Amino acid sequence: MNIFRLAGDMTHLMSVLVLLLKIHTIKSCAGISLKTQELYALVFATRYLDIFTDFISVYNTIMKLIFLGSSFSIVWYMRRHKLVRRSYDKEQDTFRHFFLVLPCLLLALVMNEKFTFKEVMWAFSLYLEAVAILPQLVLLQRTKNIDNLTGQYVFLLGAYRAFYIFNWIYRYFTEPHYVHWITWISGLVQTLLYADFFYYYFNSWKNNVKLHLPA
Amino acid sequence: GSPDSVKDEL
């Protein structure tokens, strides 16, 4: 465990927990894409198939349980909670899961470390994580409005991506066997999509400030 | 680091 990895895990954890706590507290999920949240729940469910078969560390197991629990809780809130689901921008959040899930599944069947169910699911989860933000990006472009909730969530996710790239570079030079193309390429694609997200975020933020300036 | 260390990431 290096400092970049820990910082990446912590910002990733905070992004999910901040979102869950805010939805729970303010009973609103305005601006948040349910499609993206469902894709993340699917990402964790397919990546952590090893949770009960391969023990790595107490830290690893607890983190996996928290990610699974919190991501499915967010989906539950947005779909089932009577107040939260009223604030959901359903008409705007129209991205189809299918268009992301199917190509990722096909790619995982072709590009994997070993052709076993667990390995294919693991590769699938990495490809899907890379593009799972797209429905959120589309929703953001449509509503052209980012509140603090969405802003903090995206900022923390972006920090997680950046720290993980530093972690891979660090591990590449310190651990002789650490070569992992599937993780790196999908991680890089994901980070580039976040850079795009940040671009829209700062643009919207800038425009909002301009709008509020006195004439 | 062993080859197994790869999947210790979240």
mmCIF file of C-alpha atoms in Angstrom:
data_model
loop_
_atom_site.group_PDB
_atom_site.id
_atom_site.type_symbol
_atom_site.label_atom_id
_atom_site.label_comp_id
_atom_site.label_asym_id
_atom_site.label_seq_id
_atom_site.Cartn_x
_atom_site.Cartn_y
_atom_site.Cartn_z
ATOM 1 C CA MET A 1 0.000 0.000 0.000
ATOM 2 C CA ASN A 2 1.484 3.312 -1.062
ATOM 3 C CA ILE A 3 0.285 6.832 -0.278
ATOM 4 C CA PHE A 4 -1.217 7.368 -3.754
ATOM 5 C CA ARG A 5 -3.244 4.172 -3.538
ATOM 6 C CA LEU A 6 -4.512 5.076 -0.055
ATOM 7 C CA ALA A 7 -5.390 8.624 -1.124
ATOM 8 C CA GLY A 8 -7.153 7.199 -4.199
ATOM 9 C CA ASP A 9 -9.164 4.736 -2.136
ATOM 10 C CA MET A 10 -10.094 7.409 0.401
ATOM 11 C CA THR A 11 -11.297 9.924 -2.205
ATOM 12 C CA HIS A 12 -13.204 7.137 -3.980
ATOM 13 C CA LEU A 13 -14.801 6.121 -0.686
ATOM 14 C CA MET A 14 -15.639 9.735 0.159
ATOM 15 C CA SER A 15 -17.243 10.323 -3.253
ATOM 16 C CA VAL A 16 -19.680 7.464 -2.702
ATOM 17 C CA LEU A 17 -20.310 8.199 0.992
ATOM 18 C CA VAL A 18 -20.750 11.961 0.452
ATOM 19 C CA LEU A 19 -23.322 11.231 -2.241
ATOM 20 C CA LEU A 20 -25.163 8.705 -0.066
ATOM 21 C CA LEU A 21 -25.127 10.924 3.036
ATOM 22 C CA LYS A 22 -26.322 13.974 1.121
ATOM 23 C CA ILE A 23 -29.139 12.068 -0.562
ATOM 24 C CA HIS A 24 -30.096 10.707 2.861
ATOM 25 C CA THR A 25 -29.925 14.131 4.543
ATOM 26 C CA ILE A 26 -31.437 16.514 2.002
ATOM 27 C CA LYS A 27 -33.743 13.832 0.534
ATOM 28 C CA SER A 28 -32.863 14.935 -2.979
ATOM 29 C CA CYS A 29 -30.894 13.469 -5.849
ATOM 30 C CA ALA A 30 -31.458 16.306 -8.337
ATOM 31 C CA GLY A 31 -28.744 16.330 -11.001
ATOM 32 C CA ILE A 32 -27.569 12.781 -10.229
ATOM 33 C CA SER A 33 -27.898 10.153 -12.959
ATOM 34 C CA LEU A 34 -29.540 6.935 -11.771
ATOM 35 C CA LYS A 35 -28.134 5.210 -14.854
ATOM 36 C CA THR A 36 -24.571 5.996 -13.771
ATOM 37 C CA GLN A 37 -25.282 4.885 -10.203
ATOM 38 C CA GLU A 38 -26.772 1.588 -11.412
ATOM 39 C CA LEU A 39 -23.743 1.012 -13.625
ATOM 40 C CA TYR A 40 -21.411 1.608 -10.651
ATOM 41 C CA ALA A 41 -23.398 -0.882 -8.557
ATOM 42 C CA LEU A 42 -22.957 -3.377 -11.410
ATOM 43 C CA VAL A 43 -19.238 -2.538 -11.578
ATOM 44 C CA PHE A 44 -18.728 -3.348 -7.894
ATOM 45 C CA ALA A 45 -20.921 -6.461 -8.026
ATOM 46 C CA THR A 46 -18.975 -7.947 -10.952
ATOM 47 C CA ARG A 47 -15.507 -6.906 -9.750
ATOM 48 C CA TYR A 48 -15.859 -8.181 -6.195
ATOM 49 C CA LEU A 49 -16.926 -11.717 -7.082
ATOM 50 C CA ASP A 50 -13.752 -12.792 -5.270
ATOM 51 C CA ILE A 51 -14.838 -11.226 -1.985
ATOM 52 C CA PHE A 52 -15.610 -14.548 -0.296
ATOM 53 C CA THR A 53 -13.126 -16.728 -2.217
ATOM 54 C CA ASP A 54 -9.844 -14.775 -2.148
ATOM 55 C CA PHE A 55 -8.828 -13.145 1.097
ATOM 56 C CA ILE A 56 -6.385 -10.273 0.550
ATOM 57 C CA SER A 57 -6.627 -8.184 3.725
ATOM 58 C CA VAL A 58 -9.164 -6.981 6.278
ATOM 59 C CA TYR A 59 -8.845 -3.517 4.702
ATOM 60 C CA ASN A 60 -9.632 -4.931 1.259
ATOM 61 C CA THR A 61 -12.667 -6.924 2.422
ATOM 62 C CA ILE A 62 -14.139 -4.046 4.452
ATOM 63 C CA MET A 63 -13.677 -1.570 1.581
ATOM 64 C CA LYS A 64 -15.359 -3.956 -0.854
ATOM 65 C CA LEU A 65 -18.325 -4.376 1.506
ATOM 66 C CA ILE A 66 -18.636 -0.596 1.935
ATOM 67 C CA PHE A 67 -18.516 0.027 -1.826
ATOM 68 C CA LEU A 68 -21.117 -2.668 -2.492
ATOM 69 C CA GLY A 69 -23.386 -1.527 0.347
ATOM 70 C CA SER A 70 -23.190 2.195 -0.417
ATOM 71 C CA SER A 71 -23.599 1.906 -4.197
ATOM 72 C CA PHE A 72 -26.664 -0.331 -3.876
ATOM 73 C CA SER A 73 -28.062 1.978 -1.151
ATOM 74 C CA ILE A 74 -27.809 4.975 -3.512
ATOM 75 C CA VAL A 75 -29.706 3.046 -6.201
ATOM 76 C CA TRP A 76 -32.305 2.013 -3.608
ATOM 77 C CA TYR A 77 -32.785 5.644 -2.484
ATOM 78 C CA MET A 78 -33.170 6.922 -6.055
ATOM 79 C CA ARG A 79 -35.616 4.198 -7.078
ATOM 80 C CA ARG A 80 -37.580 3.452 -3.920
ATOM 81 C CA HIS A 81 -37.442 6.318 -1.425
ATOM 82 C CA LYS A 82 -40.674 8.273 -1.873
ATOM 83 C CA LEU A 83 -39.124 11.749 -1.409
ATOM 84 C CA VAL A 84 -35.771 11.155 -3.093
ATOM 85 C CA ARG A 85 -37.215 9.615 -6.237
ATOM 86 C CA ARG A 86 -39.465 12.659 -6.758
ATOM 87 C CA SER A 87 -36.347 14.839 -7.192
ATOM 88 C CA TYR A 88 -34.864 12.513 -9.814
ATOM 89 C CA ASP A 89 -34.596 14.053 -13.320
ATOM 90 C CA LYS A 90 -36.093 11.017 -14.989
ATOM 91 C CA GLU A 91 -37.044 12.681 -18.284
ATOM 92 C CA GLN A 92 -33.499 14.008 -18.757
ATOM 93 C CA ASP A 93 -31.654 10.844 -17.693
ATOM 94 C CA THR A 94 -32.379 8.818 -20.814
ATOM 95 C CA PHE A 95 -29.037 7.154 -21.558
ATOM 96 C CA ARG A 96 -29.518 3.407 -22.171
ATOM 97 C CA HIS A 97 -27.479 1.045 -19.967
ATOM 98 C CA PHE A 98 -27.518 -1.453 -22.801
ATOM 99 C CA PHE A 99 -25.301 0.676 -25.072
ATOM 100 C CA LEU A 100 -22.527 0.639 -22.492
ATOM 101 C CA VAL A 101 -23.024 -2.808 -20.943
ATOM 102 C CA LEU A 102 -23.086 -4.786 -24.195
ATOM 103 C CA PRO A 103 -19.843 -3.440 -25.762
ATOM 104 C CA CYS A 104 -18.059 -3.803 -22.411
ATOM 105 C CA LEU A 105 -19.243 -7.406 -22.115
ATOM 106 C CA LEU A 106 -18.142 -8.229 -25.668
ATOM 107 C CA LEU A 107 -14.774 -6.572 -25.084
ATOM 108 C CA ALA A 108 -14.335 -8.512 -21.824
ATOM 109 C CA LEU A 109 -15.036 -11.786 -23.641
ATOM 110 C CA VAL A 110 -12.224 -10.997 -26.094
ATOM 111 C CA MET A 111 -9.777 -9.055 -23.893
ATOM 112 C CA ASN A 112 -9.221 -10.715 -20.524
ATOM 113 C CA GLU A 113 -6.351 -12.170 -18.534
ATOM 114 C CA LYS A 114 -7.846 -15.649 -18.529
ATOM 115 C CA PHE A 115 -11.037 -16.999 -20.097
ATOM 116 C CA THR A 116 -12.850 -17.862 -16.882
ATOM 117 C CA PHE A 117 -16.133 -16.453 -15.563
ATOM 118 C CA LYS A 118 -14.419 -14.515 -12.762
ATOM 119 C CA GLU A 119 -11.704 -13.056 -15.011
ATOM 120 C CA VAL A 120 -14.159 -12.054 -17.750
ATOM 121 C CA MET A 121 -16.380 -10.374 -15.138
ATOM 122 C CA TRP A 122 -13.339 -8.644 -13.671
ATOM 123 C CA ALA A 123 -12.308 -7.243 -17.079
ATOM 124 C CA PHE A 124 -15.955 -6.290 -17.764
ATOM 125 C CA SER A 125 -16.101 -4.334 -14.502
ATOM 126 C CA LEU A 126 -12.990 -2.350 -15.451
ATOM 127 C CA TYR A 127 -14.290 -1.502 -18.929
ATOM 128 C CA LEU A 128 -17.683 -0.571 -17.538
ATOM 129 C CA GLU A 129 -16.211 1.603 -14.790
ATOM 130 C CA ALA A 130 -14.316 3.532 -17.466
ATOM 131 C CA VAL A 131 -17.530 4.585 -19.235
ATOM 132 C CA ALA A 132 -20.108 4.481 -16.417
ATOM 133 C CA ILE A 133 -19.840 8.259 -15.967
ATOM 134 C CA LEU A 134 -21.241 8.920 -19.481
ATOM 135 C CA PRO A 135 -24.960 9.018 -18.506
ATOM 136 C CA GLN A 136 -24.005 11.520 -15.780
ATOM 137 C CA LEU A 137 -22.123 13.576 -18.355
ATOM 138 C CA VAL A 138 -25.131 13.602 -20.686
ATOM 139 C CA LEU A 139 -27.443 14.618 -17.834
ATOM 140 C CA LEU A 140 -25.058 17.390 -16.893
ATOM 141 C CA GLN A 141 -24.936 18.749 -20.445
ATOM 142 C CA ARG A 142 -28.746 18.679 -20.684
ATOM 143 C CA THR A 143 -29.517 20.405 -17.412
ATOM 144 C CA LYS A 144 -26.512 22.778 -17.696
ATOM 145 C CA ASN A 145 -26.620 23.118 -13.958
ATOM 146 C CA ILE A 146 -24.269 21.741 -11.366
ATOM 147 C CA ASP A 147 -25.106 22.163 -7.712
ATOM 148 C CA ASN A 148 -22.715 21.532 -4.822
ATOM 149 C CA LEU A 149 -23.753 17.902 -4.534
ATOM 150 C CA THR A 150 -22.832 17.017 -8.106
ATOM 151 C CA GLY A 151 -19.757 19.229 -7.994
ATOM 152 C CA GLN A 152 -18.260 17.643 -4.868
ATOM 153 C CA TYR A 153 -19.105 14.165 -6.099
ATOM 154 C CA VAL A 154 -17.352 14.711 -9.413
ATOM 155 C CA PHE A 155 -14.384 16.435 -7.783
ATOM 156 C CA LEU A 156 -13.795 13.480 -5.439
ATOM 157 C CA LEU A 157 -14.164 10.947 -8.257
ATOM 158 C CA GLY A 158 -11.687 12.906 -10.357
ATOM 159 C CA ALA A 159 -9.206 12.973 -7.460
ATOM 160 C CA TYR A 160 -9.606 9.192 -7.088
ATOM 161 C CA ARG A 161 -8.741 8.713 -10.763
ATOM 162 C CA ALA A 162 -5.673 10.945 -10.568
ATOM 163 C CA PHE A 163 -4.326 9.239 -7.418
ATOM 164 C CA TYR A 164 -4.773 5.772 -8.946
ATOM 165 C CA ILE A 165 -2.684 6.734 -11.972
ATOM 166 C CA PHE A 166 0.112 7.919 -9.655
ATOM 167 C CA ASN A 167 -0.289 4.623 -7.764
ATOM 168 C CA TRP A 168 0.171 2.583 -10.960
ATOM 169 C CA ILE A 169 3.264 4.558 -11.941
ATOM 170 C CA TYR A 170 4.696 4.116 -8.433
ATOM 171 C CA ARG A 171 3.967 0.374 -8.361
ATOM 172 C CA TYR A 172 5.337 -0.119 -11.860
ATOM 173 C CA PHE A 173 8.736 1.141 -10.699
ATOM 174 C CA THR A 174 8.728 -0.478 -7.250
ATOM 175 C CA GLU A 175 7.147 -3.896 -7.925
ATOM 176 C CA PRO A 176 8.909 -5.999 -10.581
ATOM 177 C CA HIS A 177 5.873 -8.063 -11.614
ATOM 178 C CA TYR A 178 3.406 -5.238 -11.633
ATOM 179 C CA VAL A 179 2.259 -4.958 -15.260
ATOM 180 C CA HIS A 180 -1.410 -4.643 -15.896
ATOM 181 C CA TRP A 181 -2.575 -3.405 -19.274
ATOM 182 C CA ILE A 182 -6.330 -3.906 -18.879
ATOM 183 C CA THR A 183 -6.401 -1.860 -15.673
ATOM 184 C CA TRP A 184 -4.144 0.873 -17.021
ATOM 185 C CA ILE A 185 -5.807 1.446 -20.383
ATOM 186 C CA SER A 186 -9.365 1.387 -19.034
ATOM 187 C CA GLY A 187 -8.224 3.580 -16.141
ATOM 188 C CA LEU A 188 -6.688 6.066 -18.535
ATOM 189 C CA VAL A 189 -9.851 6.207 -20.661
ATOM 190 C CA GLN A 190 -11.885 6.795 -17.511
ATOM 191 C CA THR A 191 -9.587 9.622 -16.410
ATOM 192 C CA LEU A 192 -9.861 11.299 -19.812
ATOM 193 C CA LEU A 193 -13.661 11.216 -19.563
ATOM 194 C CA TYR A 194 -13.371 12.877 -16.154
ATOM 195 C CA ALA A 195 -11.174 15.579 -17.644
ATOM 196 C CA ASP A 196 -14.056 16.243 -20.037
ATOM 197 C CA PHE A 197 -16.484 16.308 -17.114
ATOM 198 C CA PHE A 198 -14.282 18.793 -15.266
ATOM 199 C CA TYR A 199 -14.238 20.996 -18.333
ATOM 200 C CA TYR A 200 -18.043 21.226 -18.324
ATOM 201 C CA TYR A 201 -18.098 21.644 -14.569
ATOM 202 C CA PHE A 202 -15.798 24.648 -14.567
ATOM 203 C CA ASN A 203 -17.562 26.168 -17.579
ATOM 204 C CA SER A 204 -20.943 25.878 -15.891
ATOM 205 C CA TRP A 205 -19.537 27.184 -12.636
ATOM 206 C CA LYS A 206 -17.985 30.140 -14.439
ATOM 207 C CA ASN A 207 -21.240 30.913 -16.257
ATOM 208 C CA ASN A 208 -23.245 30.731 -13.053
ATOM 209 C CA VAL A 209 -20.920 33.210 -11.393
ATOM 210 C CA LYS A 210 -21.253 35.553 -14.371
ATOM 211 C CA LEU A 211 -25.027 35.277 -14.237
ATOM 212 C CA HIS A 212 -25.081 36.316 -10.616
ATOM 213 C CA LEU A 213 -22.914 39.390 -11.058
ATOM 214 C CA PRO A 214 -24.803 42.655 -10.552
ATOM 215 C CA ALA A 215 -25.544 44.507 -13.802
ATOM 216 C CA GLY B 1 5.515 -7.758 -5.320
ATOM 217 C CA SER B 2 4.251 -11.049 -6.687
ATOM 218 C CA PRO B 3 2.069 -11.405 -9.804
ATOM 219 C CA ASP B 4 -0.854 -12.001 -7.426
ATOM 220 C CA SER B 5 -0.459 -8.533 -5.959
ATOM 221 C CA VAL B 6 -2.185 -7.078 -9.017
ATOM 222 C CA LYS B 7 -5.771 -7.782 -7.952
ATOM 223 C CA ASP B 8 -5.359 -6.272 -4.493
ATOM 224 C CA GLU B 9 -6.705 -3.005 -5.851
ATOM 225 C CA LEU B 10 -10.295 -1.874 -5.459
#
